Every structure is written in structure tokens, then in C-alpha cells.
Amino acid sequence: MGLKFLVINLLGLNLSAILMRKILTLFLFCFMATGLFGQSFYVVTSNSQLYKVTVNGSVISQQNISSCSSAIGSIAVYKSTLYYCIGSSVYKATISGNSIINCTLVGTAVGSSALTVDANGLLYLVSGFDLYRLDPNTGIVTDLGTMPYTSSGDLVFYKGELYMASLQGIVKIQMNNPSASTLVISSSSTIYGLTSISLNSTTNKVYALSLNGNTTNIIELDLDNNVMGQSIGNLPYLVFDAGSPVEDGSLQDVKIDDVKIITDCPFNGKGTIQIISNDATSDFKYTLNNTTNSTGIFSGLSPGTYNLSVTLGNQTVQYANNPVVIAAFGLTKPTVTITKQNPACLDKGIITLGAGTEGSLYDIKYNNVLYSFDHSFTNLAAGTYHFDIMNKNGCVVDNMDIVLPQDACNINVNGIQVTEKCTDPNKGSIAVITSPGTDVYTYHLGNATNTTGVFNDLDPGNYTINITSAGGGNMDVPATVPDYKVINPTVTYAKHDAVCTVKGNIAFALPVNSAQYTITYNSVNYPFSHHFTELDEGTYAFTILKPDGCVLDNISVNIGKEGCEIVAFPNTFSPNNDGVNDIFRPTQTSKADDFKFKIYSRFGVLVFTSDNSHNGWDGNHNGMPVPVGVYYWMASYINNEGKPFTKSGYITLIR
């Protein structure tokens, strides 16, 4: 069973529309599975759902199987192992009840259009026209040769021979010479799946799964006479692949391998018989006297005589040691010796339970895990430990609580390390340095407690760190965090506020070698000598970094702004040469760019014009004084905000 059709498509074969739909659905997925025995097999549907199909005479039933893989393409089964492929990667999983679990990677093979497994557990794949073999134990892939046919979707073994579903029908593959493979059953049906089920311990039956609209026919194949038989039933979905535990050509073995007799727990004088068939599946039926089930486990039995058998289909095998005589059930307990070592300093405690020669008959249960006697329980902290003594039937025959006290040890302090906080010059850190190999210490400073001995973000001041050990020791250690702002060099700065259209600037200074320091502004690092210019009005935040990259200081500088004088005009002027208001012009503290200035008489005559705010009208026109009266003026300019502006008004001329 395998990854179908992608390779066929790449080779340019003319595929039917339904075959193309299968390519899109499977894409590069190949799936192999386990756990199908007896008269059951698995199928994978067009929407990647996995079902277990059981054939019981004319009755066909299905069971939904959950999967640990997100996509199922093709499947194959070998004993209790499920192999499957995603692309060219081969995985394996385990079938547990109605679930597939423990999906793990096996190795890398090829993009496969068919996949199955032989009786030795070797995988066979078809990629295009080539037949490959993959050893899942070593990951070695072998190209066995080229066939005259390619797969439409499946492979199966029957009586030691390998068969393949192709677009033309059923092909018998010559494994030693794939080029000699032949078409043994011609068919126009679209066959995707091949599967084999065990009718009994001597006979397997092979079926083809043929698409029929939105359903799938199960068609019996007679590979002894190379004849396609009749449909034995129909599945209500499209089957893209099938697999079973006897697809490797093996025959189902019906036998009783072992019988276990167990005392019921808690003890009530009764017990359990478990019939064990190592190759058993859910199709096996177990009988104890006149009681039959599918588990082989019979509980609540009184001492007595019992006959055991197992049945598969029309075969029934009796237990070779029938009848089984069960004597009275009982519980005994061993004599237990306790050896322990208390935890001390960093050395953890050890508990060892011994029971001499009796130990092989019992287990130790600790934290819901079973251990054999003479096992040493290590890495134990001080405390009380509970152990249950279990017999091999799983019953508790004894229990005990063992106390491990903590042995004390001394606290050894090598020193105190006080450092400045790298990101904040106003804070410091204290680290208590202790000898390696001493006990586990806990450090306390105020409300803070840790096991590292390091305390950060401390203000300048005197501190006392209390140290306690797991062994019971206790010690106080003093430490002082200095005022690093006093110790560190002081950063000064000079600034110029913005004036009118002139931007502000800032420069920093240090009394030490400033070339080793840097300044961070807006997440960008600058040399300390950098002048920050073209600054608008506002507050600017700078971080001064020391040569080691730590913060020396965080400084905020406010840049103010002096406004420009607005352009203003008087409303009268007297050009009489007395030195007062002799010239009509803007106030001389004004600042204006692109200045234009014009003055008109009341008759609309232009009497004055200027492009300079410092030049004004002296009351003359064409060299002659103009009459006393009212004149109209108009000025245009760019104001101190960089915006065009126009002013106009009237001026009264007096002499």
C-alpha cells in the first residue's frame, strides 16, 4: 500500500478524472498500518479517514479508527507495527484498540505509488515503473528494477508472490526480475486497494477494492486461477487503500502460548486466569469452561478445575494442560531490610530495600512505578517516603514509610561583590559568593528571597543578607551599595534655545576622557563629541554610556524658543526732519522674508515702493514733498512661521 499516482502524473500518463482526484487527495502521503487480523482489514477513504472493516459471512461492518497522523494516504500492516509515509519519509506507529499511536520517523525512501510488507518485515514500494525495497531497521533502500506496469494504488503478498493493482488490472510481479512481471487478471475497473484476510490457519483470501461512483465494491480474487470473482459487499465511501496483517502472505496461527493465574486484588480469596495467545487479535474468542469472551481474561474465580480453549473462525484449540487446577489463593510477604543514607549538604539521600532470595517474587511500588528489590532510590531530599511491596500478581502485601532527616553542614562565604546596575546608575547589585560543593543556600534581603545570592535594583545604603542552608545553618552578611552618582564623573551640557527660525542645539561635556563615552538619542549611538543641532522647541532625552556600555546618566534637556517680532507699522508719520517719525516703515525689530511694500495716494498714484523692510518712505514723491493727508499702504512677506502673509492700511502724513 502506498503513496499513489504522483509519480505516474509526473511521467505524463493519461489518467482518468477519478485517478487525478486521488492524486490531489493523497499528494505525497504514503501510509502503512498494523493491527488487522482474522477476518478484518483496514481501509483509507478519499478524505483520509481510517476504518477497520470486518467481514462476517454476508455482514460487513466498519469501525472508525483515530490516528496520531494528520493525513493518511496508503496503509500496510506488519504484526503490531504500522508503517506510513509522508512524502518520501517513512514512519511507523502502533495500533492500540481503536487508535493509532506512537507515530515516529523510520527513514527516507522514495515518493511511492504503492507499498506493502513481506513476512520478514521488509517494505516494498513502487515509484513510477520501478520496484523498491526498504529495510525499516537500517533505512537502506534498494532499487529492484523496472516493471512494464505502474501501480494504480496497492501491493499485496499471496503464497509468497507479490501482486500489484494497476490501471490494466492485477499484475504478478517477478521480484527477482521485475521486467518480466505479467498482467494475470485484466480489468477495466478502477482498483485502488488490495487486501488479504485470514479465513483460517491454512487459508488467506485476497480482495480487490474497486471504485463504483461514490462507493467501493469488495471483489473476491482467485489468484490460484487468476480469476476476478463477484462482489461480496459494498462500502459507502471511496476507498483509496487497504491493508491487513496477513498482506505479507503469512497465515494466522491459532494457539495458546501461556496461561497466567493471578490472585485478585484487593485479596478476597479469588483470582484471575489470563489466556495468552501472542498472535491474537480482537477476532480471537477465548473460552473458560462455558464462558467466552474476546479478552482471554476471566476474573473472580474460586479455586477449582477449569478447561481453556481459543477459537478463530471455525478453528478451536484446546489448552495442552487442560484441565487447569487452581489451588486456594493466598498472600505472603517478604522480610525487608532497609539501608539508608541521609541527605547532607548537596549530597542527596539514598534508600535501598532488600529482601534476599525472596526479592525475586516481589516488586517495590514507589510513586506508582514498580521497581525490583535491591533497587537504590537516589537523589532524595529530606522527607518521608512511602513504599508498597507488591507480589507478582499485583497485590499489596506490605507497606512502609521511611524518614530521611537532613544532616546539617556549615555555610562558607568567600566574599561579597557589589556592582553598579548597568542600565541605571542610581542602583546597585549585591552578590554573595559562596564555596562550591556546600549545601543548598537560601538568601534573604528584606522581603526578597532567592537561591542565587544576587539582589538587584538596590538603592545606595547599608544592607544585611541572611543566609540559611538546607542543612540548618544560618548566617548574616553585611554589604554596602555606594552612591554611584557621587563616584561617577558628572556630565554637564550647554544648550542654545531656538530663536525665531534659528534651531536650538545641545553639546555635552565630561571632566574625564570623553572620547571613550557615547550618547544614545532616539535609539542611535553618537560619539560624546557630537553636537545635537537643528532642534525645535521641546524636551530631549539622552542616555550617556560609559566605555563598558553601561549607563552613566540619563539626562533630559528642554529647548525653548524665542519668537520673531511680528511685522508692525505706525499709523501716522511726520517727515519734518525732527528725528521723530520721519520715515514710514515696519518696526525695525520685525523680521520678514520676501518683503514687498507699496504706498498709494488717495487718487491711486503709486508714490513709494520697496523690497526691503529697512527702507521706508520719507514723504517725498519724485523728489518733491507730497501734500499732508491720508495714504494707503500694502505689504506682503513670509512671516516667522514660514507662511505667506499680506497686510494693508492707511497712514496719515503730517508735517
XYZ file of C-alpha atoms in Angstrom:
655
model
C 0.000 0.000 0.000
C 1.467 3.356 -0.600
C 1.664 6.819 -1.952
C -0.166 6.577 -5.224
C -0.145 8.296 -8.518
C 2.025 11.393 -8.093
C 4.925 9.696 -9.839
C 2.513 8.473 -12.538
C 1.382 12.020 -13.128
C 4.962 13.238 -13.384
C 5.657 10.569 -16.008
C 2.895 12.052 -18.162
C 0.467 9.104 -18.161
C -3.088 9.786 -19.261
C -5.020 9.330 -16.002
C -8.768 9.221 -15.624
C -10.530 12.067 -13.805
C -11.086 9.982 -10.690
C -7.435 8.945 -10.634
C -6.454 12.597 -10.810
C -8.729 13.321 -7.841
C -6.862 10.669 -5.891
C -3.552 12.307 -6.756
C -4.773 15.619 -5.368
C -6.099 13.949 -2.230
C -3.044 11.851 -1.418
C -0.482 14.274 -2.839
C 2.743 12.981 -1.282
C 1.374 10.868 1.548
C 2.014 7.164 1.975
C 0.659 5.305 4.987
C 1.321 1.822 6.378
C -0.568 0.331 9.344
C -0.879 -2.651 11.687
C -3.359 -4.463 13.843
C -5.702 -6.137 11.315
C -6.095 -9.836 11.952
C -8.579 -12.611 11.277
C -11.471 -11.600 9.046
C -10.777 -7.873 9.330
C -8.765 -5.316 7.382
C -8.256 -1.557 7.296
C -9.227 0.910 4.581
C -8.363 4.563 3.959
C -11.091 6.728 2.443
C -10.846 9.626 -0.009
C -10.952 12.087 2.906
C -8.099 10.280 4.735
C -10.356 8.586 7.300
C -9.192 5.202 8.566
C -11.700 2.390 9.165
C -11.483 -1.211 10.319
C -13.696 -3.375 8.106
C -14.854 -6.783 9.378
C -16.312 -9.455 7.076
C -18.551 -11.963 8.834
C -20.290 -14.045 6.198
C -22.558 -11.653 4.288
C -22.346 -8.992 7.025
C -19.774 -6.209 6.588
C -19.197 -3.763 9.462
C -16.889 -0.762 9.917
C -15.164 0.777 12.941
C -13.765 4.345 12.887
C -10.054 4.394 13.853
C -8.427 7.552 15.266
C -4.882 8.400 14.177
C -1.792 10.183 15.532
C -1.061 11.319 11.943
C -2.873 14.297 10.469
C -3.136 12.703 6.993
C -3.479 9.086 5.908
C -2.691 8.078 2.351
C -1.918 4.373 1.988
C -1.539 1.689 4.636
C 0.241 -1.611 5.243
C 0.390 -3.871 8.297
C 3.171 -5.930 9.849
C 2.332 -7.663 13.138
C 1.769 -4.863 15.704
C 3.591 -2.140 13.746
C 2.009 0.440 11.491
C 4.223 1.954 8.766
C 3.192 5.060 6.864
C 4.798 7.614 4.564
C 4.583 11.376 4.282
C 6.261 12.349 1.035
C 9.392 10.240 0.864
C 9.617 9.925 4.685
C 8.579 6.592 6.194
C 7.051 6.483 9.690
C 5.826 3.765 11.997
C 3.046 3.652 14.574
C 1.227 1.211 16.842
C -2.442 0.251 16.781
C -3.939 0.351 20.257
C -7.607 -0.573 20.340
C -9.392 1.837 18.012
C -6.460 4.259 17.794
C -3.120 4.579 16.036
C -0.489 5.875 18.488
C 3.266 6.498 18.841
C 3.911 7.864 15.343
C 7.707 8.055 14.823
C 10.048 8.559 11.864
C 11.783 5.448 10.423
C 13.731 6.873 7.491
C 13.570 8.225 3.945
C 12.641 6.130 0.903
C 11.113 7.382 -2.376
C 7.898 9.085 -3.418
C 5.882 5.873 -3.686
C 2.781 4.894 -5.670
C 2.351 1.567 -3.783
C 3.600 -0.010 -0.560
C 3.389 -3.339 1.292
C 5.443 -5.545 3.630
C 6.743 -9.110 3.412
C 6.930 -11.845 6.061
C 10.413 -10.638 7.088
C 9.191 -7.093 7.753
C 10.792 -5.569 4.611
C 8.819 -2.852 2.856
C 8.142 -2.776 -0.905
C 7.318 0.438 -2.768
C 6.544 1.383 -6.365
C 7.708 4.732 -7.735
C 6.723 5.177 -11.365
C 7.616 1.846 -13.004
C 10.372 0.958 -10.513
C 10.063 -1.517 -7.628
C 11.964 -0.636 -4.428
C 12.660 -2.431 -1.152
C 13.195 -0.590 2.172
C 14.618 -2.191 5.301
C 12.930 -0.221 8.130
C 15.557 -1.406 10.615
C 18.532 0.030 8.676
C 16.854 2.600 6.412
C 18.583 1.042 3.346
C 16.606 1.472 0.091
C 17.252 -0.945 -2.829
C 16.050 -0.431 -6.415
C 14.943 -3.927 -7.527
C 14.334 -2.959 -11.169
C 11.846 -1.568 -13.683
C 8.458 -3.161 -14.439
C 6.350 -2.900 -17.621
C 3.455 -1.661 -15.450
C 2.946 1.018 -12.854
C 0.716 0.900 -9.799
C -2.758 2.351 -9.515
C -2.507 2.092 -5.789
C -1.662 -1.111 -3.913
C 0.510 -4.219 -3.386
C -0.168 -7.499 -1.551
C 1.603 -10.844 -0.997
C -0.192 -14.147 -1.644
C 1.512 -17.517 -1.216
C 4.952 -15.920 -1.408
C 4.186 -13.995 -4.622
C 3.820 -10.210 -4.906
C 0.764 -8.790 -6.699
C 0.033 -5.195 -7.720
C -3.114 -3.265 -8.672
C -2.504 -1.425 -11.952
C -4.570 0.566 -14.404
C -4.883 -2.580 -16.551
C -5.820 -4.981 -13.737
C -3.830 -7.273 -11.412
C -0.091 -7.708 -12.103
C 2.037 -10.553 -10.757
C 5.491 -9.114 -10.026
C 8.600 -11.168 -10.606
C 10.598 -9.845 -7.682
C 13.929 -11.209 -8.935
C 13.288 -9.824 -12.435
C 10.648 -7.057 -12.303
C 10.868 -6.542 -16.080
C 9.291 -9.999 -16.501
C 6.195 -9.070 -14.441
C 2.911 -10.032 -16.152
C -0.734 -8.988 -16.150
C -2.571 -12.015 -14.729
C -6.094 -10.549 -14.414
C -7.294 -7.922 -16.893
C -9.862 -5.445 -15.595
C -11.376 -2.177 -16.672
C -12.393 -1.449 -13.075
C -10.600 1.291 -11.112
C -8.865 -0.770 -8.429
C -7.054 1.201 -5.747
C -6.863 -1.204 -2.828
C -5.743 -4.800 -2.384
C -6.146 -6.616 0.916
C -5.884 -10.116 2.354
C -7.781 -11.660 5.235
C -7.298 -14.934 7.090
C -10.159 -17.361 6.721
C -8.442 -19.900 8.977
C -4.953 -21.080 9.886
C -4.380 -22.532 6.385
C -6.193 -20.155 4.049
C -5.943 -16.456 3.165
C -8.333 -14.695 0.763
C -7.366 -11.655 -1.363
C -9.859 -8.926 -2.270
C -9.729 -6.015 -4.710
C -11.368 -2.716 -3.729
C -12.908 -1.217 -6.857
C -14.398 2.277 -7.059
C -18.064 2.444 -8.036
C -19.320 6.020 -8.107
C -19.101 7.274 -4.535
C -18.874 3.746 -3.089
C -16.393 0.873 -3.215
C -17.033 -2.761 -4.172
C -15.207 -5.534 -2.320
C -14.404 -8.065 -5.067
C -13.059 -11.538 -4.336
C -9.889 -12.517 -6.268
C -8.936 -16.110 -7.132
C -5.160 -15.738 -7.530
C -4.724 -19.509 -7.795
C -6.663 -19.468 -11.088
C -6.169 -15.758 -11.921
C -9.882 -15.004 -11.953
C -11.762 -11.970 -10.650
C -14.832 -13.126 -8.762
C -18.022 -11.475 -7.573
C -18.512 -8.550 -5.196
C -19.113 -9.715 -1.633
C -20.348 -6.320 -0.483
C -20.131 -2.587 -0.750
C -18.537 0.163 1.382
C -20.367 3.535 1.487
C -17.274 5.610 0.682
C -14.369 5.793 -1.749
C -11.523 3.522 -0.610
C -8.083 4.694 -1.691
C -6.086 1.951 0.005
C -6.371 -1.155 2.182
C -4.162 -3.273 4.405
C -4.206 -6.242 6.746
C -1.791 -8.161 8.982
C -1.683 -11.067 6.515
C -0.890 -8.920 3.462
C 2.676 -10.248 3.875
C 1.321 -13.671 2.852
C 1.628 -15.172 6.336
C -1.038 -17.476 7.761
C -2.821 -16.777 11.015
C -1.625 -19.089 13.819
C -4.139 -20.115 16.463
C -2.542 -21.319 19.693
C -2.360 -20.781 23.441
C 1.134 -19.588 24.356
C 0.731 -19.164 28.102
C -1.749 -19.108 30.967
C -1.361 -16.795 33.953
C -3.091 -17.349 37.287
C -3.306 -14.208 39.425
C -4.658 -13.508 42.897
C -7.380 -10.862 42.753
C -6.562 -7.600 44.495
C -7.620 -6.484 46.993
C -7.439 -10.045 48.322
C -10.827 -11.788 48.561
C -9.816 -15.464 48.227
C -10.450 -15.438 44.480
C -8.285 -14.957 41.411
C -7.980 -14.365 37.654
C -6.978 -16.593 34.734
C -5.485 -14.926 31.645
C -5.191 -16.954 28.420
C -2.334 -15.581 26.320
C -2.081 -16.010 22.525
C 0.855 -13.923 21.317
C -0.557 -13.538 17.783
C -4.102 -12.930 18.946
C -6.386 -10.156 17.746
C -9.889 -8.996 18.543
C -11.187 -11.802 16.284
C -9.937 -14.448 18.719
C -12.523 -15.905 21.124
C -11.467 -17.385 24.471
C -13.450 -19.930 26.457
C -13.113 -20.842 30.142
C -15.434 -23.804 30.848
C -18.713 -22.430 29.397
C -17.809 -18.702 29.454
C -16.467 -16.993 26.261
C -15.001 -13.513 25.697
C -12.569 -11.715 23.360
C -10.030 -10.675 26.036
C -8.913 -14.011 27.449
C -9.187 -12.586 30.985
C -11.549 -14.263 33.481
C -11.735 -12.748 36.976
C -13.447 -13.522 40.267
C -12.649 -17.239 40.031
C -12.802 -19.522 43.022
C -10.273 -22.346 43.449
C -11.273 -25.258 41.229
C -10.817 -27.054 37.894
C -11.068 -25.242 34.526
C -10.850 -26.122 30.812
C -9.349 -23.450 28.480
C -9.595 -23.001 24.702
C -9.230 -20.348 21.973
C -11.230 -20.073 18.721
C -10.613 -18.276 15.424
C -13.308 -18.710 12.815
C -14.043 -22.443 12.586
C -10.851 -23.450 14.460
C -10.796 -24.214 18.178
C -7.572 -25.044 20.029
C -7.673 -26.631 23.495
C -5.036 -25.773 26.114
C -2.473 -28.551 26.209
C -2.512 -28.648 30.044
C -6.287 -28.991 30.457
C -7.776 -29.189 32.953
C -6.200 -26.359 34.933
C -6.433 -26.895 38.685
C -6.392 -23.723 40.805
C -5.499 -24.222 44.450
C -6.504 -21.802 47.214
C -5.265 -18.255 46.688
C -3.161 -16.619 49.396
C -0.817 -13.732 50.183
C 2.665 -13.835 51.723
C 5.125 -11.036 52.353
C 8.935 -10.976 52.390
C 11.278 -9.931 55.179
C 12.523 -6.479 54.142
C 15.827 -4.889 55.179
C 16.238 -1.102 54.935
C 19.534 0.633 54.171
C 19.524 4.435 54.014
C 21.854 7.428 53.757
C 20.593 10.797 54.983
C 20.903 13.869 52.716
C 23.749 16.169 53.798
C 24.850 19.438 52.172
C 24.440 18.933 48.428
C 24.504 15.148 48.761
C 21.021 13.700 48.370
C 19.709 10.786 50.373
C 19.555 7.096 49.347
C 17.147 4.321 50.358
C 17.710 0.665 49.396
C 15.194 -2.090 50.173
C 16.405 -5.682 50.185
C 14.557 -8.992 50.568
C 17.261 -11.606 49.936
C 16.228 -14.570 47.798
C 12.549 -13.684 48.360
C 13.039 -10.421 46.443
C 12.573 -12.056 43.021
C 8.957 -12.860 43.956
C 8.016 -9.254 44.712
C 8.219 -5.693 43.424
C 8.512 -2.320 45.159
C 5.898 0.265 44.195
C 7.041 3.879 44.593
C 5.208 6.855 43.082
C 3.048 4.397 41.054
C 6.146 2.847 39.413
C 7.304 -0.725 40.036
C 10.957 -1.474 40.904
C 12.752 -4.706 41.688
C 14.205 -5.395 45.137
C 17.728 -4.145 45.871
C 16.950 -1.076 43.753
C 18.516 2.071 45.247
C 16.241 5.115 45.343
C 18.631 8.035 44.958
C 18.573 11.843 44.775
C 16.182 12.007 47.732
C 15.666 15.199 49.701
C 14.826 15.179 53.395
C 11.311 13.884 53.986
C 9.124 10.814 54.396
C 8.926 8.212 51.612
C 6.171 5.627 51.176
C 6.754 2.212 49.591
C 4.311 -0.624 48.790
C 5.521 -4.205 48.485
C 3.694 -5.953 45.620
C 3.588 -9.631 44.695
C 3.849 -10.607 41.035
C 0.050 -10.728 40.850
C -0.063 -7.002 41.615
C -1.364 -7.258 45.178
C -0.014 -5.099 48.016
C 1.382 -7.449 50.683
C 3.160 -4.858 52.835
C 3.918 -1.127 53.020
C 6.279 1.147 54.911
C 7.128 4.829 55.449
C 10.826 5.681 55.727
C 12.009 9.051 57.114
C 15.167 10.778 55.842
C 16.317 13.700 58.047
C 18.590 16.432 56.695
C 22.134 16.407 58.100
C 23.392 19.959 58.676
C 26.550 21.479 57.177
C 28.440 24.789 57.563
C 27.913 27.917 55.444
C 31.104 29.089 53.678
C 31.085 32.646 52.286
C 34.064 33.649 50.115
C 33.102 37.262 49.616
C 30.592 39.931 48.681
C 30.536 41.510 45.205
C 28.845 44.912 44.863
C 28.335 46.310 41.362
C 26.602 49.237 39.744
C 23.469 48.447 37.741
C 24.424 48.737 34.092
C 21.113 50.253 32.981
C 20.586 52.566 35.941
C 23.438 54.498 37.586
C 21.269 55.170 40.631
C 21.013 51.452 41.509
C 23.431 48.698 42.531
C 23.608 44.904 42.922
C 24.905 42.671 45.707
C 26.135 39.113 45.006
C 27.079 36.773 47.845
C 29.871 34.407 46.726
C 29.860 31.012 48.437
C 32.118 27.970 48.135
C 31.142 25.385 45.522
C 30.205 21.984 46.895
C 28.487 23.366 50.005
C 24.863 22.910 50.932
C 21.906 24.455 49.117
C 21.625 28.046 50.374
C 18.649 30.388 50.517
C 19.390 34.130 50.659
C 17.138 36.737 52.308
C 17.273 40.520 51.957
C 14.270 42.332 53.380
C 11.220 40.752 51.749
C 13.283 39.315 48.880
C 14.342 35.644 48.907
C 16.258 33.616 46.317
C 18.742 30.770 45.904
C 21.297 32.705 43.831
C 22.557 35.201 46.422
C 22.147 38.021 43.889
C 19.978 41.061 44.702
C 19.464 43.757 42.077
C 17.984 47.274 41.839
C 19.203 48.356 45.261
C 19.372 51.993 46.332
C 22.617 53.280 47.900
C 22.834 52.221 51.542
C 23.859 49.535 54.032
C 22.293 46.055 53.850
C 22.368 42.735 55.727
C 21.890 39.474 53.792
C 20.724 36.477 55.812
C 21.817 33.040 54.523
C 20.125 29.793 55.531
C 21.185 26.321 54.380
C 19.077 23.265 53.690
C 21.242 21.601 56.330
C 20.047 24.017 59.034
C 22.880 26.628 59.018
C 22.255 30.370 59.364
C 24.496 33.447 58.780
C 24.194 37.263 58.374
C 26.475 39.042 55.885
C 26.736 42.885 55.693
C 27.119 44.775 52.395
C 27.079 48.423 51.256
C 25.858 49.845 47.959
C 27.683 53.176 47.363
C 26.156 56.273 45.789
C 27.454 55.804 42.256
C 26.317 59.284 41.215
C 28.961 60.678 43.582
C 31.621 58.254 42.349
C 30.922 58.598 38.635
C 32.041 61.659 36.622
C 29.428 64.396 36.266
C 28.008 65.164 32.842
C 27.348 68.817 32.005
C 25.855 70.340 28.917
C 25.462 73.664 27.160
C 22.375 74.480 25.143
C 21.072 77.206 22.885
C 17.338 77.662 22.598
C 15.663 78.114 19.239
C 15.280 81.774 18.199
C 12.758 82.658 15.553
C 13.773 80.460 12.577
C 17.148 79.516 14.067
C 17.049 75.983 15.576
C 18.402 75.094 19.012
C 21.453 72.927 19.817
C 22.975 70.934 22.708
C 26.584 69.952 23.497
C 27.750 67.720 26.383
C 30.958 67.786 28.437
C 32.819 65.452 30.851
C 35.785 66.082 33.145
C 37.361 62.746 32.051
C 38.373 61.236 28.722
C 35.057 61.835 26.970
C 36.222 60.113 23.774
C 35.558 56.767 25.483
C 31.934 57.658 26.184
C 28.922 57.635 23.853
C 25.494 59.247 23.786
C 22.267 57.442 22.847
C 19.460 59.538 21.415
C 16.356 58.119 19.703
C 17.949 54.616 19.826
C 21.013 55.820 17.874
C 24.519 55.934 19.371
C 26.652 59.058 18.832
C 30.219 59.908 19.877
C 30.327 62.037 23.000
C 31.672 64.987 20.993
C 28.571 65.057 18.796
C 26.637 68.348 18.793
C 22.906 67.927 18.547
C 21.662 70.711 16.267
C 18.546 71.741 14.373
C 16.464 71.178 17.484
C 12.942 72.527 17.681
C 11.305 73.623 20.883
C 10.730 70.609 23.184
C 12.270 68.184 25.697
C 15.056 65.842 24.565
C 16.117 62.641 26.403
C 19.734 61.430 26.225
C 21.489 58.408 27.731
C 25.209 58.761 28.444
C 27.044 55.433 28.143
C 30.350 54.557 29.793
C 33.144 52.762 27.876
C 31.753 49.364 29.006
C 28.324 50.192 27.550
C 26.637 50.783 30.905
C 24.584 53.880 31.677
C 26.449 56.790 33.239
C 23.460 59.121 33.358
C 20.050 59.798 31.854
C 19.632 63.484 31.009
C 16.600 65.403 29.774
C 17.191 68.838 28.195
C 14.460 71.350 27.435
C 14.897 73.535 24.350
C 12.895 76.737 24.471
C 12.074 79.080 21.614
C 12.205 82.843 21.324
C 9.540 84.143 18.928
C 10.147 86.501 15.989
C 8.943 90.058 16.203
C 5.844 90.470 14.027
C 5.777 92.983 11.202
C 4.078 96.190 12.513
C 3.516 99.661 11.042
C 2.733 103.060 12.663
C -0.499 104.811 11.678
C 0.995 108.326 11.399
C 4.345 109.825 10.496
C 5.713 113.359 10.221
C 8.555 113.741 7.704
C 9.741 117.136 9.070
C 13.352 116.147 9.760
C 12.968 116.411 13.538
C 14.298 112.884 14.017
C 10.924 111.512 15.163
C 8.741 109.507 12.793
C 10.483 110.985 9.785
C 10.393 107.632 7.907
C 7.316 105.381 7.384
C 8.397 101.685 7.510
C 7.895 98.477 9.610
C 9.239 98.414 13.132
C 12.930 97.587 12.859
C 12.684 94.627 15.234
C 10.436 92.913 12.698
C 11.735 90.019 10.626
C 10.188 89.261 7.284
C 11.351 87.399 4.217
C 10.467 88.204 0.610
C 9.246 91.653 1.718
C 7.194 93.843 -0.738
C 5.976 97.331 0.270
C 3.860 99.894 -1.711
C 2.207 103.234 -0.856
C -0.565 104.961 -2.884
C -2.142 108.455 -2.784
C -5.870 108.778 -2.351
C -6.044 109.110 -6.140
C -4.368 105.694 -6.604
C -0.969 107.084 -7.594
C 1.958 104.865 -6.520
C 4.162 107.192 -4.505
C 6.582 104.654 -2.963
C 7.747 101.025 -3.343
C 10.418 98.914 -1.563
C 11.679 95.300 -1.320
C 13.499 95.871 1.970
C 11.792 96.167 5.347
C 14.580 98.526 6.476
C 13.851 101.049 3.707
C 10.918 103.409 4.307
C 9.072 106.363 2.781
C 10.363 109.834 3.578
C 7.142 111.618 2.431
C 8.524 112.629 -0.989
C 7.497 111.613 -4.485
C 9.698 112.290 -7.472
C 11.938 114.325 -5.178
C 9.134 116.623 -4.009
C 7.229 116.563 -0.672
C 3.706 115.198 -1.016
C 0.708 117.002 0.487
C -0.429 116.361 4.052
C -3.187 113.757 4.121
C -4.103 110.068 4.236
C -2.253 107.489 2.119
C -2.930 103.769 1.506
C -0.160 101.182 2.000
C 0.111 97.443 1.312
C 2.850 94.946 2.368
C 3.376 91.232 1.580
C 6.013 88.937 3.145
C 6.792 85.492 4.605
C 6.133 85.540 8.339
C 8.168 83.856 11.101
C 6.221 80.608 10.661
C 7.229 80.381 7.030
C 3.748 81.286 5.760
C 2.877 83.995 3.167
C 1.169 86.973 4.702
C -0.327 90.285 3.437
C -1.018 93.495 5.384
C -2.532 96.819 4.362
C -3.763 100.019 5.958
C -3.845 103.837 5.951
C -1.182 106.266 7.143
C -1.787 109.913 7.951
C 1.061 112.197 6.856
C 1.510 115.350 8.941
C 4.306 117.867 8.907
